[in-house]
Short mmCIF file of C-alpha atoms in Angstrom, two decimals:
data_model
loop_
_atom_site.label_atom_id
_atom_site.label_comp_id
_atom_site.label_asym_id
_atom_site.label_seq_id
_atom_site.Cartn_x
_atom_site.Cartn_y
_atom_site.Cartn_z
CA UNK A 1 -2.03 -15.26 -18.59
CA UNK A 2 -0.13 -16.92 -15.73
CA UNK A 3 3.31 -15.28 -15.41
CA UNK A 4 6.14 -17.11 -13.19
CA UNK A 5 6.31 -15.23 -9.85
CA UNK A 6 10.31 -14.91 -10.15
CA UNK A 7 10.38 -14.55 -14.43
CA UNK A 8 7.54 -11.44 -13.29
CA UNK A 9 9.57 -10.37 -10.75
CA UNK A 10 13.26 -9.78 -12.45
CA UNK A 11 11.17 -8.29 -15.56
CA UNK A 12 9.34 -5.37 -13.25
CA UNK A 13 13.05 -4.82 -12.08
CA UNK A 14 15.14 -4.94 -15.41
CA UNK A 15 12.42 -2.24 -16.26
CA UNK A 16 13.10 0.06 -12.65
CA UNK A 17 16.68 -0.30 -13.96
CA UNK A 18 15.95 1.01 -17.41
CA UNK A 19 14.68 4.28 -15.96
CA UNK A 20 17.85 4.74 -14.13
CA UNK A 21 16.59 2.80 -10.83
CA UNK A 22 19.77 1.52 -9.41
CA UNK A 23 20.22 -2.31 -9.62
CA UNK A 24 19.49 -3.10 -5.94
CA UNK A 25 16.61 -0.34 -5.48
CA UNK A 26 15.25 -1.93 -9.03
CA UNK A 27 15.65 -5.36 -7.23
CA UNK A 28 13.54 -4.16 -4.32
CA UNK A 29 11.23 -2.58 -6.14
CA UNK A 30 10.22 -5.10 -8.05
CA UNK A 31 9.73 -7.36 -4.85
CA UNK A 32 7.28 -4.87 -3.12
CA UNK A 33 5.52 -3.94 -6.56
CA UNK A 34 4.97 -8.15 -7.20
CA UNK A 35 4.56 -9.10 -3.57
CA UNK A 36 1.40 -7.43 -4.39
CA UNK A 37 0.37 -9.57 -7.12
CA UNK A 38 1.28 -12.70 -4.96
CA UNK A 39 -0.77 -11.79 -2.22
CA UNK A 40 -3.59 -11.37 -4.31
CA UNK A 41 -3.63 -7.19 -4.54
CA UNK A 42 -3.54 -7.48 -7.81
CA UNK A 43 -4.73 -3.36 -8.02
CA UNK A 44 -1.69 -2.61 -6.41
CA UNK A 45 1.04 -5.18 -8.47
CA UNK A 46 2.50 -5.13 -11.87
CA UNK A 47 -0.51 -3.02 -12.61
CA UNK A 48 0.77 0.12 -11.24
CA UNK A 49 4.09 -0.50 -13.09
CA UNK A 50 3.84 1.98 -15.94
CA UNK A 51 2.10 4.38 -13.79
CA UNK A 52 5.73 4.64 -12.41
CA UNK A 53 7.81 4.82 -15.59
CA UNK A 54 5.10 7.79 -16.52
CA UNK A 55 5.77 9.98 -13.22
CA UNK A 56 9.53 9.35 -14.46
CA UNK A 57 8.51 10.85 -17.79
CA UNK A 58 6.91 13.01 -16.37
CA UNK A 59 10.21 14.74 -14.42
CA UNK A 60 8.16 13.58 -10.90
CA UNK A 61 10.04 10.22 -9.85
CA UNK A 62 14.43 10.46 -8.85
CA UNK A 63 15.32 7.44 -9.95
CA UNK A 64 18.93 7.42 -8.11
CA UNK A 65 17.25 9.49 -5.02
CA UNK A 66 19.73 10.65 -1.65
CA UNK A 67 17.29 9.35 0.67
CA UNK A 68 18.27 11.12 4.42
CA UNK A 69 17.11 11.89 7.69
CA UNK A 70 17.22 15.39 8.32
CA UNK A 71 15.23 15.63 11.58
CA UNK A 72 15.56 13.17 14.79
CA UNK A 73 15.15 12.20 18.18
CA UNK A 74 16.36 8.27 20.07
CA UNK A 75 12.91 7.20 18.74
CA UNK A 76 11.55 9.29 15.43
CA UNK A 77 12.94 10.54 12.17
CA UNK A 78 11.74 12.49 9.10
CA UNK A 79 13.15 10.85 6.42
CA UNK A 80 13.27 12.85 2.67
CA UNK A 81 13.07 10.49 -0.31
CA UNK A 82 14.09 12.78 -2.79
CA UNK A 83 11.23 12.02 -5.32
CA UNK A 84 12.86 8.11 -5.24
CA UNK A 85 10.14 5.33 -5.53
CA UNK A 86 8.02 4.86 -2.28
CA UNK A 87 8.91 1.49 -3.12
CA UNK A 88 12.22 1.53 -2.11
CA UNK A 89 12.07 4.71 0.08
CA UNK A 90 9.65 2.89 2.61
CA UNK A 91 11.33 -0.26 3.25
CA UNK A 92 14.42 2.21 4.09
CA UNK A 93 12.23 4.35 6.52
CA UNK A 94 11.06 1.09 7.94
CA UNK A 95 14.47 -0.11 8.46
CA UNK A 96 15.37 2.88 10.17
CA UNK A 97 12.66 2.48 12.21
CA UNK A 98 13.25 -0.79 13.23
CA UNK A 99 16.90 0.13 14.44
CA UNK A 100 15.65 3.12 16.27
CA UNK A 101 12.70 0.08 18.28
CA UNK A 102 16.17 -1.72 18.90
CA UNK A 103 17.45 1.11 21.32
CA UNK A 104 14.53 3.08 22.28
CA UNK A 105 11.51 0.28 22.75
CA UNK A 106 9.57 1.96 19.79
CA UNK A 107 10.81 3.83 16.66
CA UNK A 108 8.40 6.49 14.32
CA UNK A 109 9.18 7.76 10.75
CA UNK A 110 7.39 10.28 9.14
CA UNK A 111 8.43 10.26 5.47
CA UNK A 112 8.53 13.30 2.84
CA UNK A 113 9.08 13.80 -0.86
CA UNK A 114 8.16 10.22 -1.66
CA UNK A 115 6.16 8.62 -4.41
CA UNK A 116 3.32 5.94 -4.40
CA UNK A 117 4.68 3.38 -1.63
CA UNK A 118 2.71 -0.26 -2.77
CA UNK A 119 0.72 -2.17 -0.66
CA UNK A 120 1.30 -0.94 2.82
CA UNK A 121 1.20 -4.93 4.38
CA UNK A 122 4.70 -5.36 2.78
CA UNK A 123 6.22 -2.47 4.77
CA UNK A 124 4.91 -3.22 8.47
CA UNK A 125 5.69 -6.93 7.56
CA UNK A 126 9.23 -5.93 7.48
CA UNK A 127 9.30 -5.40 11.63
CA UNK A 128 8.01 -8.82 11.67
CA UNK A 129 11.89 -10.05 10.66
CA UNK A 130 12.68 -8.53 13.58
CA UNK A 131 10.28 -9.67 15.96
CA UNK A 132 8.23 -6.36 16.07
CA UNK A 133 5.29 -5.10 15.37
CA UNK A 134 5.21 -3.13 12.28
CA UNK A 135 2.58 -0.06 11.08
CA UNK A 136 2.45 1.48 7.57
CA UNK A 137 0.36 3.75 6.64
CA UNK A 138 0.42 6.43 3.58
CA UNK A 139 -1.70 9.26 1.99
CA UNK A 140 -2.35 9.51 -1.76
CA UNK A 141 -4.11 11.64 -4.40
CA UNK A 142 -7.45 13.20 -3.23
CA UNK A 143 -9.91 11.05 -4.67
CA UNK A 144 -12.01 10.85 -1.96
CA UNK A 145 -14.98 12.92 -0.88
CA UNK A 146 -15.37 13.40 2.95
CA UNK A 147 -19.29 12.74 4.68
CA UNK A 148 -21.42 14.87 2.86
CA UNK A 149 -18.81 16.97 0.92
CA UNK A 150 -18.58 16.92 -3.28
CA UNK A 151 -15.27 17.90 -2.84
CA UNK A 152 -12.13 15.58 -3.33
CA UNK A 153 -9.89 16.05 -0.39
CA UNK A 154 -8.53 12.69 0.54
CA UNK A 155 -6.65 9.80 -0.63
CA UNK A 156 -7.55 6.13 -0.14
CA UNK A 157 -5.28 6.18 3.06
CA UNK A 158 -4.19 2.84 3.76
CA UNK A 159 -3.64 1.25 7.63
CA UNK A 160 -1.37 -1.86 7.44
CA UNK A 161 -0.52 -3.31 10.89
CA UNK A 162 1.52 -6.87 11.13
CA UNK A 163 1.66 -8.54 14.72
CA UNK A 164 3.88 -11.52 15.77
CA UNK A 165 2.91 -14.73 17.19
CA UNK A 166 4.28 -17.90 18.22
CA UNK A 167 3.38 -21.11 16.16
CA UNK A 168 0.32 -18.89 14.59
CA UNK A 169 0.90 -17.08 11.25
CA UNK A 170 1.56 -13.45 12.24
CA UNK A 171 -1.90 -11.19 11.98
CA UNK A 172 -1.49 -8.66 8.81
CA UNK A 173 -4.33 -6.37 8.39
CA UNK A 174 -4.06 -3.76 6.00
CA UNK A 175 -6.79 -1.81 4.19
CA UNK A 176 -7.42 1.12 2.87
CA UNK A 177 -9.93 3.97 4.66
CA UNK A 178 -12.19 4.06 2.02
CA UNK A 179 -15.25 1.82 0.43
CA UNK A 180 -12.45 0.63 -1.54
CA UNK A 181 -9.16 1.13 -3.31
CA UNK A 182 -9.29 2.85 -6.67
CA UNK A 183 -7.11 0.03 -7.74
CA UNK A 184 -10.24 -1.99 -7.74
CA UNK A 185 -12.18 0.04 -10.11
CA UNK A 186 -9.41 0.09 -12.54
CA UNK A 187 -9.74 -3.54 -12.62
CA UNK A 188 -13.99 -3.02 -13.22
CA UNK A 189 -13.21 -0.59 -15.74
CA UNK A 190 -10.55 -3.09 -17.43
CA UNK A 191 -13.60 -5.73 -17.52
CA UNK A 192 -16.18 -3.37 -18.15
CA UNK A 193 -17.96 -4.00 -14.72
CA UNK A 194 -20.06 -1.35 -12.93
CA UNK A 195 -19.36 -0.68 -8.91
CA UNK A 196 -21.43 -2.17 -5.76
CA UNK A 197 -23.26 0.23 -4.00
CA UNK A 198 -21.39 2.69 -1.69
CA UNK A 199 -18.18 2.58 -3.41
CA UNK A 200 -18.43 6.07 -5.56
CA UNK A 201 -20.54 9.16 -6.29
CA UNK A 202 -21.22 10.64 -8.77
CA UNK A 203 -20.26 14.41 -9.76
CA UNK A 204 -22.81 16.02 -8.06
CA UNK A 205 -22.83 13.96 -4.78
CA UNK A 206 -25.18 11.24 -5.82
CA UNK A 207 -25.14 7.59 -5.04
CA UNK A 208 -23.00 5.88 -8.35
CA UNK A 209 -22.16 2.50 -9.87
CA UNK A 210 -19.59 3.66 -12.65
CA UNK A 211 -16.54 2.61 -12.55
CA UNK A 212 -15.47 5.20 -14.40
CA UNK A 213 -17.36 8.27 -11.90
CA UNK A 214 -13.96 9.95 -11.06
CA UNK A 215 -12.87 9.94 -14.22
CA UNK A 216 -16.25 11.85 -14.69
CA UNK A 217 -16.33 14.03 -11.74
CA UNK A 218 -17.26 12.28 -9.56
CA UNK A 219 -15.71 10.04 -5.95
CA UNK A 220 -14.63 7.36 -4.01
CA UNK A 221 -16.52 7.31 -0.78
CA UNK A 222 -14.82 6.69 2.62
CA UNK A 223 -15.28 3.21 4.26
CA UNK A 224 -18.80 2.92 5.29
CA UNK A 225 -19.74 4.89 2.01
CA UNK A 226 -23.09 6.86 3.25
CA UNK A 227 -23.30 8.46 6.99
CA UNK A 228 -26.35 5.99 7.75
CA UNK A 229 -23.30 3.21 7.26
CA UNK A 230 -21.18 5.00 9.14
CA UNK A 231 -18.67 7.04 6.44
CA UNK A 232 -17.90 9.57 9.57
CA UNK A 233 -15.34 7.06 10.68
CA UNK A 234 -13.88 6.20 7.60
CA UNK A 235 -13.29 9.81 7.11
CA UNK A 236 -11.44 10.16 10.40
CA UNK A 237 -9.54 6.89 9.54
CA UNK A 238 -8.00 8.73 6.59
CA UNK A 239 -7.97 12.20 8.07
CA UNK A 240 -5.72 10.38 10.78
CA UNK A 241 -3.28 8.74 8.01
CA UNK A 242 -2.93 12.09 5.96
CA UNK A 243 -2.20 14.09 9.22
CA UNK A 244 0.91 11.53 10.70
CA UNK A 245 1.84 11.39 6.51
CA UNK A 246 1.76 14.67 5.51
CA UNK A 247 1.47 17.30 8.26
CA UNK A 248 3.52 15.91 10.45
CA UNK A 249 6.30 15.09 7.66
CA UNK A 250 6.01 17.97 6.25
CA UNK A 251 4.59 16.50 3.01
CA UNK A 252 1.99 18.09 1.44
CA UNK A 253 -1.97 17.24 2.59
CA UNK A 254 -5.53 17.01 1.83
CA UNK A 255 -6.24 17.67 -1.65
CA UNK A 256 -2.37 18.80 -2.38
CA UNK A 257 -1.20 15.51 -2.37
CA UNK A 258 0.16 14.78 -5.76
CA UNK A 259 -1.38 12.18 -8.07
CA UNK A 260 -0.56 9.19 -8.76
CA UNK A 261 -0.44 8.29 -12.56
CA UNK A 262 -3.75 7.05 -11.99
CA UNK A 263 -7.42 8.71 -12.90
CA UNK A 264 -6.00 10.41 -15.93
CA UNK A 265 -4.31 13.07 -13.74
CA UNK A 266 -0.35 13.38 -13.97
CA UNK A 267 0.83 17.18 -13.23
CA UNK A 268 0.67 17.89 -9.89
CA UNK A 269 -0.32 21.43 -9.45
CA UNK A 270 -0.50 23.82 -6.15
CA UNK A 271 1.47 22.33 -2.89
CA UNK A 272 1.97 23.20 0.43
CA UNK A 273 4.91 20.96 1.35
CA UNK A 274 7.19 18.49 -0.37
CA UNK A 275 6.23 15.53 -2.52
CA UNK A 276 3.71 12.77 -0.82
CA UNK A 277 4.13 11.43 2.59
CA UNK A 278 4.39 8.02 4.65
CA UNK A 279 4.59 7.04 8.22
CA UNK A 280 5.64 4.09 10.07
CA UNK A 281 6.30 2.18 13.09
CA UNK A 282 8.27 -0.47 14.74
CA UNK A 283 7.73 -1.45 18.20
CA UNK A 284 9.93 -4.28 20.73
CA UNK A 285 7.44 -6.43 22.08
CA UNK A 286 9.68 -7.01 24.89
CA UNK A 287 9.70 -2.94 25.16
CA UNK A 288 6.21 -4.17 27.24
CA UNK A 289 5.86 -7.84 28.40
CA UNK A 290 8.29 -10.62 27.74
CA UNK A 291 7.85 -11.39 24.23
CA UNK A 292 7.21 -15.04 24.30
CA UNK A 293 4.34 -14.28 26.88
CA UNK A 294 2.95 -12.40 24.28
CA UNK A 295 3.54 -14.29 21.20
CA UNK A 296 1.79 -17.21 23.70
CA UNK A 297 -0.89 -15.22 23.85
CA UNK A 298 -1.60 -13.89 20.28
CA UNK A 299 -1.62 -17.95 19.43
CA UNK A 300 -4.37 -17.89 21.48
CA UNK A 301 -6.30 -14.68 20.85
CA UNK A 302 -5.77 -16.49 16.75
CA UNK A 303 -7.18 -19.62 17.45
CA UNK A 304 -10.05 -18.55 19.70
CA UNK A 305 -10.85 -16.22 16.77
CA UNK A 306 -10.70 -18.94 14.36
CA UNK A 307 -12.89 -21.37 16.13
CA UNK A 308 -16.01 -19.01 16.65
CA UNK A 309 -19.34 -20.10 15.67
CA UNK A 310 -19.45 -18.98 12.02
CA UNK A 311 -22.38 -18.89 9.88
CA UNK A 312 -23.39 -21.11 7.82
CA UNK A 313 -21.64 -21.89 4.62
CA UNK A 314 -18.46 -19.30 6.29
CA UNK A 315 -15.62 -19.05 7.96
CA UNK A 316 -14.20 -17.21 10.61
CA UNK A 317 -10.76 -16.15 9.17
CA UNK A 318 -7.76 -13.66 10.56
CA UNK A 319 -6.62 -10.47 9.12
CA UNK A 320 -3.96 -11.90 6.86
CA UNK A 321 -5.07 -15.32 6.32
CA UNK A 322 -6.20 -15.00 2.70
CA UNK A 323 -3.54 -13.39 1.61
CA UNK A 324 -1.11 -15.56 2.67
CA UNK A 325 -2.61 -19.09 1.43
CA UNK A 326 -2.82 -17.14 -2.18
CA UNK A 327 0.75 -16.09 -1.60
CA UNK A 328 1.86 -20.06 -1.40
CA UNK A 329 -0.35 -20.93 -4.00
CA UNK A 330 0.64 -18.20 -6.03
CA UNK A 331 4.63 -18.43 -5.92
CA UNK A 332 3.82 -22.77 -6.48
CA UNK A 333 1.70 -22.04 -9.49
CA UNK A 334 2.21 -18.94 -11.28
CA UNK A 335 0.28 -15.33 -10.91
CA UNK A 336 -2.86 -14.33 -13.19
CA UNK A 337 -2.67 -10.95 -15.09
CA UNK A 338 -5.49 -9.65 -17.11
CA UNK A 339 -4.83 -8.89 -20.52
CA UNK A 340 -5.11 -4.73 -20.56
CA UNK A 341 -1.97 -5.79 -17.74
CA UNK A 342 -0.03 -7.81 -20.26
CA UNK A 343 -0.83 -5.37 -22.99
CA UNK A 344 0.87 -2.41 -20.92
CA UNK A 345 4.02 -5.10 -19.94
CA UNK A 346 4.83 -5.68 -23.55
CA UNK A 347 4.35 -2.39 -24.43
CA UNK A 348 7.23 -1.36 -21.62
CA UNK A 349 9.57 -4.20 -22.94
CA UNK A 350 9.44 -3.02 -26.45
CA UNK A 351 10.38 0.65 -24.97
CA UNK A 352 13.04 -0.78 -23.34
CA UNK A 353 14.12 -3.50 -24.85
CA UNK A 354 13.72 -5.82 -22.29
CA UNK A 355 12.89 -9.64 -23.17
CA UNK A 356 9.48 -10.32 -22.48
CA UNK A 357 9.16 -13.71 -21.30
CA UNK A 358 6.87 -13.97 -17.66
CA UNK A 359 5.62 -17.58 -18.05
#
């Protein structure tokens, strides 16, 4: 199916709003949720959208949250979501942090007693509407094993970093700190495909192609997926982003993080702080160098990049690139949603009466 970018995106919200979401947090919602889709995330889109009506069900998600900082300095905050969507309390944290880059040359939230924030590009994209650059990152449910462990301690971990330039589109990267997101085996298991090599194990450590190995027992491995491939530095990568999103929020960590309505698990269980955790950053480019200079310059660090010798049959591309040509196309032409995706959309209209009309 092909669902009209805006009909999509007013449907994920009139559903937000039929959970209790406030009309303008629904609104907002629904734009981070389907910026994914339009980007070409699709693991992270309308996907994920009954995964959050069921941690509302399940008494995890504050639809109507009092979001608040309760700790700060000219340049930081912790920010407490009260349970609210990570889709609404990021952009707020990022916000904050944006103001606080205004005054101070650089402003850093750490973020507690959220939920499952999107894709993290759309949140450090936000500094880019103010001429910054922006970092995201977030932990999530421990789903991954670290080198050599059978034990689940971390989350996919995302880094999202958006930069600035001149006449150049601005550089996005943003990826997660393992082989892959579990997003992406969802979408195997929806079309009954098995995994590449080095994305999971199995339950007792071994090499895996199921798609369905956590499910099973088993893992997602961190980027680099063996320690031959290098897996030690994926590990640190998401050690890193669960340390500035949980420890130093005062979320909870490691293998407390609670789940995501994803992997069959729902109740979260044992904790050691408060709800799931985010961090991110906002920093004046003229805080360093005049900011033209710089924007000058990243045109030119782009379009050296883009104009190395590729091999043959490739492309040379920057972080960001792909993403945004499938946005335009995307928004022109309509977005693609599997069927097991359209099944669980009608199934939320009929719960909520909502008119179900995307293309």
């Amino acid at each position: 199916m092909q669902a009209d970018f805006t009909r999509l995106q007013n449907f994920v919200a009139s559903v937000f709003e039929s959970i209790g979401v406030p009309e303008n947090q629904a609104q907002l919602a629904a734009e981070v949720l389907v910026s994914a889709d339009a980007r070409g995330i699709d693991s992270h889109g309308v996907a994920r959208l009954a995964g959050y009506v069921r941690l509302f069900d399940h008494g995890r998600l504050n639809p109507n949250p009092n979001i608040k900082i309760i700790h700060e300095s000219p340049s930081t905050a912790v920010i407490d979501g009260d349970k609210g969507l990570g889709l609404v309390v990021a952009p707020y944290a990022m916000e904050i942090a944006c103001e606080k880059a205004e005054k101070a040359g650089t402003g850093w939230i750490a973020v507690r007693n959220s939920n499952h924030f999107g894709i993290a590009g759309y949140h450090a994209m936000k500094a880019l509407e103010h001429q910054m650059i922006g970092w995201a990152m977030t932990h999530a449910a421990p789903l991954v094993t670290p080198t050599f462990s059978r034990e689940k301690l971390l989350g996919t971990n995302p880094v999202a970093m958006a930069i600035p330039a001149l006449t150049e589109p601005a550089f996005v990267a943003d990826f997660a700190s393992t082989a892959v997101a579990y997003g992406k085996l969802e979408i195997l298991q929806r079309k009954g495909l098995d995994t590449p090599d080095g994305w999971v194990q199995d339950a007792d450590g071994n090499p895996s192609n199921d798609a369905f190995a956590i499910k099973n027992g088993g893992a997602l491995l961190p980027l680099g997926g063996d320690r031959e491939h290098g897996s030690h530095k994926g590990y640190a990568l998401g050690a890193m982003v669960d340390i500035l999103s949980g420890v130093l929020s005062g979320a909870n960590f490691g293998p407390w993080v609670p789940p995501f309505a994803t992997a069959g698990f729902m109740s979260a269980g044992e904790t050691v702080g408060i709800g799931t955790g985010h961090f991110l950053g906002a920093m004046r480019i003229d805080a360093f160098r005049p900011a033209d200079e710089f924007k000058q310059d990243m045109d030119k660090w782009i379009q050296r990049f883009r104009s190395a010798q590729a091999v043959e049959g490739k492309q040379v591309i920057i972080p960001g690139d792909p993403e945004r040509e499938l946005e335009v196309e995307r928004k022109a032409h309509g977005i693609p949603l599997l069927e097991p995706v359209v099944a669980d959309l009608q199934s939320l209209a009929n719960r909520f009466n909502v008119p179900f009309i995307l293309a």
